[in-house]
PDB file of N, CA and C in Angstrom:
ATOM      1  N   MET A   1       1.056  -1.204   0.133  1.00  0.00           N
ATOM      2  CA  MET A   1      -0.042   0.060   0.111  1.00  0.00           C
ATOM      3  C   MET A   1       0.766   1.176   0.029  1.00  0.00           C
ATOM      4  N   GLY A   2       0.566   1.960  -0.834  1.00  0.00           N
ATOM      5  CA  GLY A   2       1.292   3.341  -1.063  1.00  0.00           C
ATOM      6  C   GLY A   2       1.096   4.133  -0.092  1.00  0.00           C
ATOM      7  N   ARG A   3       1.674   5.542   0.286  1.00  0.00           N
ATOM      8  CA  ARG A   3       1.228   6.606   0.959  1.00  0.00           C
ATOM      9  C   ARG A   3      -0.053   7.224   0.692  1.00  0.00           C
ATOM     10  N   ALA A   4      -0.264   7.059  -0.537  1.00  0.00           N
ATOM     11  CA  ALA A   4      -1.741   8.047  -0.840  1.00  0.00           C
ATOM     12  C   ALA A   4      -2.724   7.271  -0.461  1.00  0.00           C
ATOM     13  N   GLU A   5      -2.989   5.913  -0.601  1.00  0.00           N
ATOM     14  CA  GLU A   5      -4.017   5.049  -0.078  1.00  0.00           C
ATOM     15  C   GLU A   5      -4.377   5.324   1.208  1.00  0.00           C
ATOM     16  N   PRO A   6      -3.484   5.198   2.223  1.00  0.00           N
ATOM     17  CA  PRO A   6      -3.993   5.631   3.505  1.00  0.00           C
ATOM     18  C   PRO A   6      -4.496   6.914   3.905  1.00  0.00           C
ATOM     19  N   GLU A   7      -3.882   7.829   3.132  1.00  0.00           N
ATOM     20  CA  GLU A   7      -4.172   9.151   3.420  1.00  0.00           C
ATOM     21  C   GLU A   7      -5.441   9.422   2.747  1.00  0.00           C
ATOM     22  N   ALA A   8      -5.852   8.777   1.946  1.00  0.00           N
ATOM     23  CA  ALA A   8      -7.213   9.081   1.178  1.00  0.00           C
ATOM     24  C   ALA A   8      -8.146   8.360   2.287  1.00  0.00           C
ATOM     25  N   MET A   9      -7.900   7.330   2.792  1.00  0.00           N
ATOM     26  CA  MET A   9      -8.848   6.411   3.830  1.00  0.00           C
ATOM     27  C   MET A   9      -8.730   7.523   4.976  1.00  0.00           C
ATOM     28  N   ILE A  10      -7.783   8.234   5.416  1.00  0.00           N
ATOM     29  CA  ILE A  10      -8.284   8.891   6.572  1.00  0.00           C
ATOM     30  C   ILE A  10      -8.939  10.096   6.358  1.00  0.00           C
ATOM     31  N   GLY A  11      -8.837  10.718   5.161  1.00  0.00           N
ATOM     32  CA  GLY A  11      -9.638  11.819   4.619  1.00  0.00           C
ATOM     33  C   GLY A  11     -11.060  11.572   4.463  1.00  0.00           C
ATOM     34  N   GLU A  12     -11.305  10.205   4.013  1.00  0.00           N
ATOM     35  CA  GLU A  12     -12.505   9.856   3.846  1.00  0.00           C
ATOM     36  C   GLU A  12     -13.451   9.417   5.236  1.00  0.00           C
ATOM     37  N   ALA A  13     -12.748   8.861   6.121  1.00  0.00           N
ATOM     38  CA  ALA A  13     -13.194   8.856   7.406  1.00  0.00           C
ATOM     39  C   ALA A  13     -13.385   9.846   8.364  1.00  0.00           C
ATOM     40  N   THR A  14     -12.509  11.058   8.052  1.00  0.00           N
ATOM     41  CA  THR A  14     -12.776  12.177   8.830  1.00  0.00           C
ATOM     42  C   THR A  14     -13.559  13.374   8.272  1.00  0.00           C
ATOM     43  N   VAL A  15     -13.934  12.995   7.299  1.00  0.00           N
ATOM     44  CA  VAL A  15     -14.265  14.343   6.324  1.00  0.00           C
ATOM     45  C   VAL A  15     -15.443  15.091   6.923  1.00  0.00           C
ATOM     46  N   HIS A  16     -16.399  14.331   7.776  1.00  0.00           N
ATOM     47  CA  HIS A  16     -17.541  15.086   8.403  1.00  0.00           C
ATOM     48  C   HIS A  16     -17.585  15.098   9.785  1.00  0.00           C
ATOM     49  N   SER A  17     -16.083  15.175  10.323  1.00  0.00           N
ATOM     50  CA  SER A  17     -15.752  15.182  11.998  1.00  0.00           C
ATOM     51  C   SER A  17     -15.597  16.534  12.081  1.00  0.00           C
ATOM     52  N   CYS A  18     -15.969  16.795  13.266  1.00  0.00           N
ATOM     53  CA  CYS A  18     -16.103  18.305  14.063  1.00  0.00           C
ATOM     54  C   CYS A  18     -15.120  18.428  15.098  1.00  0.00           C
ATOM     55  N   ASN A  19     -14.515  17.296  15.728  1.00  0.00           N
ATOM     56  CA  ASN A  19     -13.464  17.360  16.458  1.00  0.00           C
ATOM     57  C   ASN A  19     -12.566  16.047  16.584  1.00  0.00           C
ATOM     58  N   GLU A  20     -11.640  15.957  17.577  1.00  0.00           N
ATOM     59  CA  GLU A  20     -10.770  14.979  17.263  1.00  0.00           C
ATOM     60  C   GLU A  20     -11.309  13.607  17.768  1.00  0.00           C
ATOM     61  N   ASP A  21     -12.411  13.784  18.605  1.00  0.00           N
ATOM     62  CA  ASP A  21     -12.880  12.408  19.124  1.00  0.00           C
ATOM     63  C   ASP A  21     -13.797  11.908  18.030  1.00  0.00           C
ATOM     64  N   GLU A  22     -14.438  12.564  17.160  1.00  0.00           N
ATOM     65  CA  GLU A  22     -15.123  12.023  15.871  1.00  0.00           C
ATOM     66  C   GLU A  22     -14.101  11.493  14.931  1.00  0.00           C
ATOM     67  N   GLN A  23     -13.053  12.020  14.761  1.00  0.00           N
ATOM     68  CA  GLN A  23     -11.853  11.962  13.839  1.00  0.00           C
ATOM     69  C   GLN A  23     -11.597  10.369  14.181  1.00  0.00           C
ATOM     70  N   ARG A  24     -11.136  10.201  15.529  1.00  0.00           N
ATOM     71  CA  ARG A  24     -10.780   8.826  15.973  1.00  0.00           C
ATOM     72  C   ARG A  24     -11.878   7.766  15.706  1.00  0.00           C
ATOM     73  N   THR A  25     -13.320   8.230  16.202  1.00  0.00           N
ATOM     74  CA  THR A  25     -14.281   7.302  15.661  1.00  0.00           C
ATOM     75  C   THR A  25     -14.355   6.915  14.205  1.00  0.00           C
ATOM     76  N   GLY A  26     -14.494   7.989  13.439  1.00  0.00           N
ATOM     77  CA  GLY A  26     -14.541   7.813  12.181  1.00  0.00           C
ATOM     78  C   GLY A  26     -13.331   6.929  11.671  1.00  0.00           C
ATOM     79  N   LEU A  27     -12.178   7.060  12.112  1.00  0.00           N
ATOM     80  CA  LEU A  27     -10.924   6.194  11.657  1.00  0.00           C
ATOM     81  C   LEU A  27     -11.164   4.680  12.112  1.00  0.00           C
ATOM     82  N   PHE A  28     -11.598   4.735  13.462  1.00  0.00           N
ATOM     83  CA  PHE A  28     -11.507   3.132  13.994  1.00  0.00           C
ATOM     84  C   PHE A  28     -12.739   2.487  13.146  1.00  0.00           C
ATOM     85  N   THR A  29     -14.001   3.190  12.952  1.00  0.00           N
ATOM     86  CA  THR A  29     -14.784   2.605  12.409  1.00  0.00           C
ATOM     87  C   THR A  29     -14.641   2.037  10.898  1.00  0.00           C
ATOM     88  N   MET A  30     -13.951   2.923  10.068  1.00  0.00           N
ATOM     89  CA  MET A  30     -13.434   2.302   8.883  1.00  0.00           C
ATOM     90  C   MET A  30     -12.514   1.370   8.798  1.00  0.00           C
ATOM     91  N   LEU A  31     -11.663   1.465   9.755  1.00  0.00           N
ATOM     92  CA  LEU A  31     -10.814   0.381   9.850  1.00  0.00           C
ATOM     93  C   LEU A  31     -11.583  -1.139  10.215  1.00  0.00           C
ATOM     94  N   GLU A  32     -12.514  -0.905  11.038  1.00  0.00           N
ATOM     95  CA  GLU A  32     -13.273  -1.996  11.495  1.00  0.00           C
ATOM     96  C   GLU A  32     -14.064  -2.738  10.307  1.00  0.00           C
ATOM     97  N   GLU A  33     -14.265  -1.853   9.422  1.00  0.00           N
ATOM     98  CA  GLU A  33     -15.173  -2.151   8.338  1.00  0.00           C
ATOM     99  C   GLU A  33     -14.602  -2.678   7.197  1.00  0.00           C
ATOM    100  N   GLN A  34     -13.421  -2.189   6.853  1.00  0.00           N
ATOM    101  CA  GLN A  34     -12.584  -2.406   5.689  1.00  0.00           C
ATOM    102  C   GLN A  34     -11.316  -3.229   5.814  1.00  0.00           C
ATOM    103  N   ARG A  35     -10.749  -3.643   6.976  1.00  0.00           N
ATOM    104  CA  ARG A  35      -9.713  -4.261   7.015  1.00  0.00           C
ATOM    105  C   ARG A  35      -9.884  -5.631   7.871  1.00  0.00           C
ATOM    106  N   ASP A  36      -9.162  -6.492   7.410  1.00  0.00           N
ATOM    107  CA  ASP A  36      -9.243  -7.893   8.127  1.00  0.00           C
ATOM    108  C   ASP A  36      -8.790  -7.997   9.623  1.00  0.00           C
ATOM    109  N   LEU A  37      -9.565  -8.222  10.423  1.00  0.00           N
ATOM    110  CA  LEU A  37      -9.289  -8.287  11.714  1.00  0.00           C
ATOM    111  C   LEU A  37      -9.181  -9.802  12.384  1.00  0.00           C
ATOM    112  N   PRO A  38      -8.603  -9.916  13.439  1.00  0.00           N
ATOM    113  CA  PRO A  38      -7.713  -9.154  14.072  1.00  0.00           C
ATOM    114  C   PRO A  38      -6.363  -8.652  13.816  1.00  0.00           C
ATOM    115  N   PHE A  39      -5.867  -7.721  14.098  1.00  0.00           N
ATOM    116  CA  PHE A  39      -4.560  -7.028  13.455  1.00  0.00           C
ATOM    117  C   PHE A  39      -4.103  -6.265  14.792  1.00  0.00           C
ATOM    118  N   THR A  40      -2.632  -6.155  14.724  1.00  0.00           N
ATOM    119  CA  THR A  40      -1.803  -5.564  15.972  1.00  0.00           C
ATOM    120  C   THR A  40      -1.210  -4.257  15.125  1.00  0.00           C
ATOM    121  N   THR A  41      -1.329  -3.025  15.777  1.00  0.00           N
ATOM    122  CA  THR A  41      -0.537  -1.850  15.320  1.00  0.00           C
ATOM    123  C   THR A  41      -0.197  -0.989  16.338  1.00  0.00           C
ATOM    124  N   ALA A  42       0.428   0.076  15.999  1.00  0.00           N
ATOM    125  CA  ALA A  42       0.853   0.956  16.897  1.00  0.00           C
ATOM    126  C   ALA A  42       0.348   2.303  16.609  1.00  0.00           C
ATOM    127  N   VAL A  43      -0.475   3.147  17.555  1.00  0.00           N
ATOM    128  CA  VAL A  43      -0.915   4.247  16.785  1.00  0.00           C
ATOM    129  C   VAL A  43      -0.543   5.329  17.956  1.00  0.00           C
ATOM    130  N   LEU A  44       0.415   6.347  17.719  1.00  0.00           N
ATOM    131  CA  LEU A  44       0.750   7.396  18.519  1.00  0.00           C
ATOM    132  C   LEU A  44       1.727   6.539  19.687  1.00  0.00           C
ATOM    133  N   GLY A  45       2.340   5.522  19.350  1.00  0.00           N
ATOM    134  CA  GLY A  45       3.262   4.789  20.389  1.00  0.00           C
ATOM    135  C   GLY A  45       2.707   3.766  21.472  1.00  0.00           C
ATOM    136  N   ARG A  46       1.090   3.799  20.931  1.00  0.00           N
ATOM    137  CA  ARG A  46       0.300   2.845  21.922  1.00  0.00           C
ATOM    138  C   ARG A  46       0.108   1.793  21.078  1.00  0.00           C
ATOM    139  N   HIS A  47       0.371   0.568  21.529  1.00  0.00           N
ATOM    140  CA  HIS A  47      -0.154  -0.777  20.934  1.00  0.00           C
ATOM    141  C   HIS A  47      -1.627  -1.082  20.974  1.00  0.00           C
ATOM    142  N   TRP A  48      -2.188  -1.414  19.893  1.00  0.00           N
ATOM    143  CA  TRP A  48      -3.472  -1.961  19.855  1.00  0.00           C
ATOM    144  C   TRP A  48      -3.571  -3.088  19.135  1.00  0.00           C
ATOM    145  N   VAL A  49      -4.724  -4.093  19.714  1.00  0.00           N
ATOM    146  CA  VAL A  49      -5.026  -5.262  18.843  1.00  0.00           C
ATOM    147  C   VAL A  49      -6.472  -4.918  18.625  1.00  0.00           C
ATOM    148  N   GLY A  50      -6.882  -5.205  17.391  1.00  0.00           N
ATOM    149  CA  GLY A  50      -8.187  -4.952  16.617  1.00  0.00           C
ATOM    150  C   GLY A  50      -8.836  -5.978  16.365  1.00  0.00           C
TER     151      GLY A  50
END
């Protein structure tokens, strides 16, 4: 996956967000709907298992 695809996904997930909480919710919702689960990742230095 190139850099443009994740940036486009983030833009799509957060386009209607009014604040950071809504941006996080939109991003996690998109990840949940679009990606194979479970997976492990690091976001802002914190490890998550989704």
